[in-house]
């Protein structure tokens, strides 16, 4: 497997761009890198969704960002360059209330973001897709694969946060949970944003319980790859192990990075993600 990945890696070159971003460009490319333009999907009675799309062959790749994140991160942009270099379709988007999409973040739920993902699969892409979910996006990719199995070729989870909000809240001491319930909201410390914290309402937490997947077998049979850092301070790596144990399919790999952190945005992290997707594309196209 590794040898095949390394051979295929000759198709592209990893470069370090502005702000230290890892960028993937065709080895034989001449001229400037192309970048997809932002488009907006208009939905009846729903906020507009912002997305960037590259047309190409199947299987396509769809990137699902993490909680309160957007489609402009290093991983999302690097994957676009990679897919473009191979001629495969690629789509990245912002959830409702995030990034350039319409909507109010405080009014969103796991269920509303799941609907966003299903809309993308139903209306904005064609043919089978490899879903790449980062953080909460890893949770949403599982929900999407359960709801639309015929549209999913494979899943790649990065620091997969399956059931995270619910399990994190339930792990609080009883007194702390009572205090949150009385207050009606939970402020969570984090190093992933400038504010240093984010706030979740009890309504959000109760709704999230409807979408938990770790309490029973996960009816997903497509290939699944789960990449997680052992130094992830936000989502424990054993969550990926639990997902792997519960997925019904047999083609499931867990890849642990000894020094990997939650964002998995270092150059070597992105290389590994690209290796993994490239290997899946090779496997899926060979099967066809």
mmCIF file with all atom_site columns, N, CA, C and O in Angstrom, residues 46 67-68 95-98 103-117 136 139-140 143 165 200-211:
data_model
loop_
_atom_site.group_PDB
_atom_site.id
_atom_site.type_symbol
_atom_site.label_atom_id
_atom_site.label_alt_id
_atom_site.label_comp_id
_atom_site.label_asym_id
_atom_site.label_entity_id
_atom_site.label_seq_id
_atom_site.pdbx_PDB_ins_code
_atom_site.Cartn_x
_atom_site.Cartn_y
_atom_site.Cartn_z
_atom_site.occupancy
_atom_site.B_iso_or_equiv
_atom_site.pdbx_formal_charge
_atom_site.auth_seq_id
_atom_site.auth_comp_id
_atom_site.auth_asym_id
_atom_site.auth_atom_id
_atom_site.pdbx_PDB_model_num
ATOM 1   N N  . UNK A 1 46  ? -34.299 28.058 3.116  1.00 0.00 ? 46  UNK A N  1
ATOM 2   C CA . UNK A 1 46  ? -33.065 27.775 3.834  1.00 0.00 ? 46  UNK A CA 1
ATOM 3   C C  . UNK A 1 46  ? -32.012 28.822 3.467  1.00 0.00 ? 46  UNK A C  1
ATOM 4   O O  . UNK A 1 46  ? -32.039 29.382 2.370  1.00 0.00 ? 46  UNK A O  1
ATOM 5   N N  . UNK A 1 67  ? -16.125 22.002 13.402 1.00 0.00 ? 67  UNK A N  1
ATOM 6   C CA . UNK A 1 67  ? -17.075 22.879 14.084 1.00 0.00 ? 67  UNK A CA 1
ATOM 7   C C  . UNK A 1 67  ? -16.626 24.331 14.004 1.00 0.00 ? 67  UNK A C  1
ATOM 8   O O  . UNK A 1 67  ? -15.472 24.656 14.295 1.00 0.00 ? 67  UNK A O  1
ATOM 9   N N  . UNK A 1 68  ? -17.539 25.207 13.589 1.00 0.00 ? 68  UNK A N  1
ATOM 10  C CA . UNK A 1 68  ? -17.296 26.647 13.507 1.00 0.00 ? 68  UNK A CA 1
ATOM 11  C C  . UNK A 1 68  ? -16.099 26.979 12.623 1.00 0.00 ? 68  UNK A C  1
ATOM 12  O O  . UNK A 1 68  ? -15.488 28.037 12.749 1.00 0.00 ? 68  UNK A O  1
ATOM 13  N N  . UNK A 1 95  ? -20.751 25.381 6.178  1.00 0.00 ? 95  UNK A N  1
ATOM 14  C CA . UNK A 1 95  ? -22.042 25.054 6.764  1.00 0.00 ? 95  UNK A CA 1
ATOM 15  C C  . UNK A 1 95  ? -22.867 26.318 6.980  1.00 0.00 ? 95  UNK A C  1
ATOM 16  O O  . UNK A 1 95  ? -22.335 27.441 7.039  1.00 0.00 ? 95  UNK A O  1
ATOM 17  N N  . UNK A 1 96  ? -24.156 26.152 7.149  1.00 0.00 ? 96  UNK A N  1
ATOM 18  C CA . UNK A 1 96  ? -25.020 27.267 7.514  1.00 0.00 ? 96  UNK A CA 1
ATOM 19  C C  . UNK A 1 96  ? -24.468 27.959 8.772  1.00 0.00 ? 96  UNK A C  1
ATOM 20  O O  . UNK A 1 96  ? -24.102 27.292 9.741  1.00 0.00 ? 96  UNK A O  1
ATOM 21  N N  . UNK A 1 97  ? -24.400 29.287 8.729  1.00 0.00 ? 97  UNK A N  1
ATOM 22  C CA . UNK A 1 97  ? -23.919 30.043 9.887  1.00 0.00 ? 97  UNK A CA 1
ATOM 23  C C  . UNK A 1 97  ? -22.416 30.117 10.001 1.00 0.00 ? 97  UNK A C  1
ATOM 24  O O  . UNK A 1 97  ? -21.897 30.702 10.960 1.00 0.00 ? 97  UNK A O  1
ATOM 25  N N  . UNK A 1 98  ? -21.699 29.542 9.049  1.00 0.00 ? 98  UNK A N  1
ATOM 26  C CA . UNK A 1 98  ? -20.236 29.539 9.092  1.00 0.00 ? 98  UNK A CA 1
ATOM 27  C C  . UNK A 1 98  ? -19.658 30.146 7.816  1.00 0.00 ? 98  UNK A C  1
ATOM 28  O O  . UNK A 1 98  ? -20.268 30.061 6.753  1.00 0.00 ? 98  UNK A O  1
ATOM 29  N N  . UNK A 1 103 ? -26.967 32.529 7.421  1.00 0.00 ? 103 UNK A N  1
ATOM 30  C CA . UNK A 1 103 ? -27.449 31.870 8.631  1.00 0.00 ? 103 UNK A CA 1
ATOM 31  C C  . UNK A 1 103 ? -26.730 32.354 9.872  1.00 0.00 ? 103 UNK A C  1
ATOM 32  O O  . UNK A 1 103 ? -25.691 33.016 9.803  1.00 0.00 ? 103 UNK A O  1
ATOM 33  N N  . UNK A 1 104 ? -27.314 32.026 11.026 1.00 0.00 ? 104 UNK A N  1
ATOM 34  C CA . UNK A 1 104 ? -26.771 32.429 12.324 1.00 0.00 ? 104 UNK A CA 1
ATOM 35  C C  . UNK A 1 104 ? -26.237 31.198 13.033 1.00 0.00 ? 104 UNK A C  1
ATOM 36  O O  . UNK A 1 104 ? -26.977 30.232 13.267 1.00 0.00 ? 104 UNK A O  1
ATOM 37  N N  . UNK A 1 105 ? -24.959 31.218 13.393 1.00 0.00 ? 105 UNK A N  1
ATOM 38  C CA . UNK A 1 105 ? -24.327 30.051 14.000 1.00 0.00 ? 105 UNK A CA 1
ATOM 39  C C  . UNK A 1 105 ? -25.068 29.589 15.252 1.00 0.00 ? 105 UNK A C  1
ATOM 40  O O  . UNK A 1 105 ? -25.276 28.384 15.458 1.00 0.00 ? 105 UNK A O  1
ATOM 41  N N  . UNK A 1 106 ? -25.501 30.525 16.080 1.00 0.00 ? 106 UNK A N  1
ATOM 42  C CA . UNK A 1 106 ? -26.150 30.165 17.342 1.00 0.00 ? 106 UNK A CA 1
ATOM 43  C C  . UNK A 1 106 ? -27.474 29.448 17.142 1.00 0.00 ? 106 UNK A C  1
ATOM 44  O O  . UNK A 1 106 ? -27.978 28.797 18.052 1.00 0.00 ? 106 UNK A O  1
ATOM 45  N N  . UNK A 1 107 ? -28.041 29.563 15.947 1.00 0.00 ? 107 UNK A N  1
ATOM 46  C CA . UNK A 1 107 ? -29.326 28.924 15.661 1.00 0.00 ? 107 UNK A CA 1
ATOM 47  C C  . UNK A 1 107 ? -29.161 27.560 14.993 1.00 0.00 ? 107 UNK A C  1
ATOM 48  O O  . UNK A 1 107 ? -30.145 26.867 14.730 1.00 0.00 ? 107 UNK A O  1
ATOM 49  N N  . UNK A 1 108 ? -27.923 27.161 14.728 1.00 0.00 ? 108 UNK A N  1
ATOM 50  C CA . UNK A 1 108 ? -27.673 25.915 13.997 1.00 0.00 ? 108 UNK A CA 1
ATOM 51  C C  . UNK A 1 108 ? -27.595 24.725 14.946 1.00 0.00 ? 108 UNK A C  1
ATOM 52  O O  . UNK A 1 108 ? -27.384 24.869 16.146 1.00 0.00 ? 108 UNK A O  1
ATOM 53  N N  . UNK A 1 109 ? -27.752 23.547 14.383 1.00 0.00 ? 109 UNK A N  1
ATOM 54  C CA . UNK A 1 109 ? -27.694 22.295 15.143 1.00 0.00 ? 109 UNK A CA 1
ATOM 55  C C  . UNK A 1 109 ? -26.914 21.266 14.335 1.00 0.00 ? 109 UNK A C  1
ATOM 56  O O  . UNK A 1 109 ? -26.650 21.460 13.138 1.00 0.00 ? 109 UNK A O  1
ATOM 57  N N  . UNK A 1 110 ? -26.583 20.165 14.970 1.00 0.00 ? 110 UNK A N  1
ATOM 58  C CA . UNK A 1 110 ? -25.962 19.062 14.235 1.00 0.00 ? 110 UNK A CA 1
ATOM 59  C C  . UNK A 1 110 ? -26.893 18.602 13.115 1.00 0.00 ? 110 UNK A C  1
ATOM 60  O O  . UNK A 1 110 ? -26.464 18.312 11.997 1.00 0.00 ? 110 UNK A O  1
ATOM 61  N N  . UNK A 1 111 ? -28.185 18.583 13.403 1.00 0.00 ? 111 UNK A N  1
ATOM 62  C CA . UNK A 1 111 ? -29.163 18.170 12.404 1.00 0.00 ? 111 UNK A CA 1
ATOM 63  C C  . UNK A 1 111 ? -29.217 19.114 11.210 1.00 0.00 ? 111 UNK A C  1
ATOM 64  O O  . UNK A 1 111 ? -29.332 18.664 10.060 1.00 0.00 ? 111 UNK A O  1
ATOM 65  N N  . UNK A 1 112 ? -29.128 20.423 11.452 1.00 0.00 ? 112 UNK A N  1
ATOM 66  C CA . UNK A 1 112 ? -29.170 21.375 10.335 1.00 0.00 ? 112 UNK A CA 1
ATOM 67  C C  . UNK A 1 112 ? -27.904 21.260 9.485  1.00 0.00 ? 112 UNK A C  1
ATOM 68  O O  . UNK A 1 112 ? -27.956 21.395 8.263  1.00 0.00 ? 112 UNK A O  1
ATOM 69  N N  . UNK A 1 113 ? -26.767 20.992 10.126 1.00 0.00 ? 113 UNK A N  1
ATOM 70  C CA . UNK A 1 113 ? -25.530 20.820 9.357  1.00 0.00 ? 113 UNK A CA 1
ATOM 71  C C  . UNK A 1 113 ? -25.544 19.495 8.595  1.00 0.00 ? 113 UNK A C  1
ATOM 72  O O  . UNK A 1 113 ? -24.985 19.411 7.498  1.00 0.00 ? 113 UNK A O  1
ATOM 73  N N  . UNK A 1 114 ? -26.165 18.480 9.162  1.00 0.00 ? 114 UNK A N  1
ATOM 74  C CA . UNK A 1 114 ? -26.340 17.228 8.418  1.00 0.00 ? 114 UNK A CA 1
ATOM 75  C C  . UNK A 1 114 ? -27.167 17.490 7.161  1.00 0.00 ? 114 UNK A C  1
ATOM 76  O O  . UNK A 1 114 ? -26.842 16.985 6.073  1.00 0.00 ? 114 UNK A O  1
ATOM 77  N N  . UNK A 1 115 ? -28.218 18.298 7.274  1.00 0.00 ? 115 UNK A N  1
ATOM 78  C CA . UNK A 1 115 ? -29.030 18.635 6.100  1.00 0.00 ? 115 UNK A CA 1
ATOM 79  C C  . UNK A 1 115 ? -28.198 19.357 5.048  1.00 0.00 ? 115 UNK A C  1
ATOM 80  O O  . UNK A 1 115 ? -28.389 19.157 3.846  1.00 0.00 ? 115 UNK A O  1
ATOM 81  N N  . UNK A 1 116 ? -27.270 20.208 5.495  1.00 0.00 ? 116 UNK A N  1
ATOM 82  C CA . UNK A 1 116 ? -26.374 20.890 4.552  1.00 0.00 ? 116 UNK A CA 1
ATOM 83  C C  . UNK A 1 116 ? -25.575 19.865 3.743  1.00 0.00 ? 116 UNK A C  1
ATOM 84  O O  . UNK A 1 116 ? -25.449 19.977 2.519  1.00 0.00 ? 116 UNK A O  1
ATOM 85  N N  . UNK A 1 117 ? -25.016 18.885 4.439  1.00 0.00 ? 117 UNK A N  1
ATOM 86  C CA . UNK A 1 117 ? -24.202 17.873 3.764  1.00 0.00 ? 117 UNK A CA 1
ATOM 87  C C  . UNK A 1 117 ? -25.044 17.073 2.778  1.00 0.00 ? 117 UNK A C  1
ATOM 88  O O  . UNK A 1 117 ? -24.627 16.808 1.639  1.00 0.00 ? 117 UNK A O  1
ATOM 89  N N  . UNK A 1 136 ? -15.707 17.762 13.644 1.00 0.00 ? 136 UNK A N  1
ATOM 90  C CA . UNK A 1 136 ? -17.141 17.523 13.562 1.00 0.00 ? 136 UNK A CA 1
ATOM 91  C C  . UNK A 1 136 ? -17.543 17.041 12.168 1.00 0.00 ? 136 UNK A C  1
ATOM 92  O O  . UNK A 1 136 ? -18.520 16.295 12.017 1.00 0.00 ? 136 UNK A O  1
ATOM 93  N N  . UNK A 1 139 ? -17.903 13.409 12.077 1.00 0.00 ? 139 UNK A N  1
ATOM 94  C CA . UNK A 1 139 ? -19.204 12.952 12.588 1.00 0.00 ? 139 UNK A CA 1
ATOM 95  C C  . UNK A 1 139 ? -20.254 13.067 11.488 1.00 0.00 ? 139 UNK A C  1
ATOM 96  O O  . UNK A 1 139 ? -21.015 12.123 11.221 1.00 0.00 ? 139 UNK A O  1
ATOM 97  N N  . UNK A 1 140 ? -20.280 14.227 10.820 1.00 0.00 ? 140 UNK A N  1
ATOM 98  C CA . UNK A 1 140 ? -21.273 14.460 9.778  1.00 0.00 ? 140 UNK A CA 1
ATOM 99  C C  . UNK A 1 140 ? -21.087 13.514 8.592  1.00 0.00 ? 140 UNK A C  1
ATOM 100 O O  . UNK A 1 140 ? -22.061 13.115 7.959  1.00 0.00 ? 140 UNK A O  1
ATOM 101 N N  . UNK A 1 143 ? -22.897 10.365 9.419  1.00 0.00 ? 143 UNK A N  1
ATOM 102 C CA . UNK A 1 143 ? -24.343 10.539 9.299  1.00 0.00 ? 143 UNK A CA 1
ATOM 103 C C  . UNK A 1 143 ? -24.768 10.566 7.834  1.00 0.00 ? 143 UNK A C  1
ATOM 104 O O  . UNK A 1 143 ? -25.799 9.985  7.466  1.00 0.00 ? 143 UNK A O  1
ATOM 105 N N  . UNK A 1 165 ? -19.869 16.503 21.298 1.00 0.00 ? 165 UNK A N  1
ATOM 106 C CA . UNK A 1 165 ? -20.513 17.458 22.203 1.00 0.00 ? 165 UNK A CA 1
ATOM 107 C C  . UNK A 1 165 ? -21.281 16.738 23.304 1.00 0.00 ? 165 UNK A C  1
ATOM 108 O O  . UNK A 1 165 ? -21.249 17.138 24.475 1.00 0.00 ? 165 UNK A O  1
ATOM 109 N N  . UNK A 1 200 ? -22.332 26.539 23.798 1.00 0.00 ? 200 UNK A N  1
ATOM 110 C CA . UNK A 1 200 ? -23.377 25.666 23.270 1.00 0.00 ? 200 UNK A CA 1
ATOM 111 C C  . UNK A 1 200 ? -24.601 25.759 24.167 1.00 0.00 ? 200 UNK A C  1
ATOM 112 O O  . UNK A 1 200 ? -24.484 25.702 25.391 1.00 0.00 ? 200 UNK A O  1
ATOM 113 N N  . UNK A 1 201 ? -25.759 25.895 23.550 1.00 0.00 ? 201 UNK A N  1
ATOM 114 C CA . UNK A 1 201 ? -26.995 25.935 24.335 1.00 0.00 ? 201 UNK A CA 1
ATOM 115 C C  . UNK A 1 201 ? -27.415 24.514 24.696 1.00 0.00 ? 201 UNK A C  1
ATOM 116 O O  . UNK A 1 201 ? -27.021 23.533 24.053 1.00 0.00 ? 201 UNK A O  1
ATOM 117 N N  . UNK A 1 202 ? -28.242 24.399 25.724 1.00 0.00 ? 202 UNK A N  1
ATOM 118 C CA . UNK A 1 202 ? -28.776 23.090 26.091 1.00 0.00 ? 202 UNK A CA 1
ATOM 119 C C  . UNK A 1 202 ? -29.650 22.533 24.968 1.00 0.00 ? 202 UNK A C  1
ATOM 120 O O  . UNK A 1 202 ? -29.694 21.321 24.748 1.00 0.00 ? 202 UNK A O  1
ATOM 121 N N  . UNK A 1 203 ? -30.339 23.416 24.250 1.00 0.00 ? 203 UNK A N  1
ATOM 122 C CA . UNK A 1 203 ? -31.137 22.963 23.113 1.00 0.00 ? 203 UNK A CA 1
ATOM 123 C C  . UNK A 1 203 ? -30.243 22.304 22.061 1.00 0.00 ? 203 UNK A C  1
ATOM 124 O O  . UNK A 1 203 ? -30.611 21.277 21.480 1.00 0.00 ? 203 UNK A O  1
ATOM 125 N N  . UNK A 1 204 ? -29.075 22.907 21.815 1.00 0.00 ? 204 UNK A N  1
ATOM 126 C CA . UNK A 1 204 ? -28.124 22.336 20.861 1.00 0.00 ? 204 UNK A CA 1
ATOM 127 C C  . UNK A 1 204 ? -27.684 20.943 21.316 1.00 0.00 ? 204 UNK A C  1
ATOM 128 O O  . UNK A 1 204 ? -27.659 19.988 20.533 1.00 0.00 ? 204 UNK A O  1
ATOM 129 N N  . UNK A 1 205 ? -27.372 20.822 22.608 1.00 0.00 ? 205 UNK A N  1
ATOM 130 C CA . UNK A 1 205 ? -26.899 19.543 23.137 1.00 0.00 ? 205 UNK A CA 1
ATOM 131 C C  . UNK A 1 205 ? -27.982 18.468 23.077 1.00 0.00 ? 205 UNK A C  1
ATOM 132 O O  . UNK A 1 205 ? -27.715 17.316 22.725 1.00 0.00 ? 205 UNK A O  1
ATOM 133 N N  . UNK A 1 206 ? -29.205 18.857 23.414 1.00 0.00 ? 206 UNK A N  1
ATOM 134 C CA . UNK A 1 206 ? -30.304 17.886 23.376 1.00 0.00 ? 206 UNK A CA 1
ATOM 135 C C  . UNK A 1 206 ? -30.558 17.421 21.941 1.00 0.00 ? 206 UNK A C  1
ATOM 136 O O  . UNK A 1 206 ? -30.794 16.229 21.693 1.00 0.00 ? 206 UNK A O  1
ATOM 137 N N  . UNK A 1 207 ? -30.503 18.348 20.987 1.00 0.00 ? 207 UNK A N  1
ATOM 138 C CA . UNK A 1 207 ? -30.713 17.982 19.586 1.00 0.00 ? 207 UNK A CA 1
ATOM 139 C C  . UNK A 1 207 ? -29.595 17.072 19.089 1.00 0.00 ? 207 UNK A C  1
ATOM 140 O O  . UNK A 1 207 ? -29.838 16.119 18.325 1.00 0.00 ? 207 UNK A O  1
ATOM 141 N N  . UNK A 1 208 ? -28.362 17.347 19.528 1.00 0.00 ? 208 UNK A N  1
ATOM 142 C CA . UNK A 1 208 ? -27.214 16.549 19.098 1.00 0.00 ? 208 UNK A CA 1
ATOM 143 C C  . UNK A 1 208 ? -27.346 15.087 19.513 1.00 0.00 ? 208 UNK A C  1
ATOM 144 O O  . UNK A 1 208 ? -26.836 14.187 18.831 1.00 0.00 ? 208 UNK A O  1
ATOM 145 N N  . UNK A 1 209 ? -28.041 14.846 20.634 1.00 0.00 ? 209 UNK A N  1
ATOM 146 C CA . UNK A 1 209 ? -28.227 13.467 21.100 1.00 0.00 ? 209 UNK A CA 1
ATOM 147 C C  . UNK A 1 209 ? -28.955 12.612 20.063 1.00 0.00 ? 209 UNK A C  1
ATOM 148 O O  . UNK A 1 209 ? -28.765 11.395 20.006 1.00 0.00 ? 209 UNK A O  1
ATOM 149 N N  . UNK A 1 210 ? -29.766 13.245 19.233 1.00 0.00 ? 210 UNK A N  1
ATOM 150 C CA . UNK A 1 210 ? -30.516 12.504 18.210 1.00 0.00 ? 210 UNK A CA 1
ATOM 151 C C  . UNK A 1 210 ? -29.614 11.965 17.106 1.00 0.00 ? 210 UNK A C  1
ATOM 152 O O  . UNK A 1 210 ? -30.063 11.150 16.280 1.00 0.00 ? 210 UNK A O  1
ATOM 153 N N  . UNK A 1 211 ? -28.368 12.433 17.067 1.00 0.00 ? 211 UNK A N  1
ATOM 154 C CA . UNK A 1 211 ? -27.478 12.069 15.964 1.00 0.00 ? 211 UNK A CA 1
ATOM 155 C C  . UNK A 1 211 ? -26.247 11.282 16.421 1.00 0.00 ? 211 UNK A C  1
ATOM 156 O O  . UNK A 1 211 ? -25.299 11.121 15.651 1.00 0.00 ? 211 UNK A O  1
#
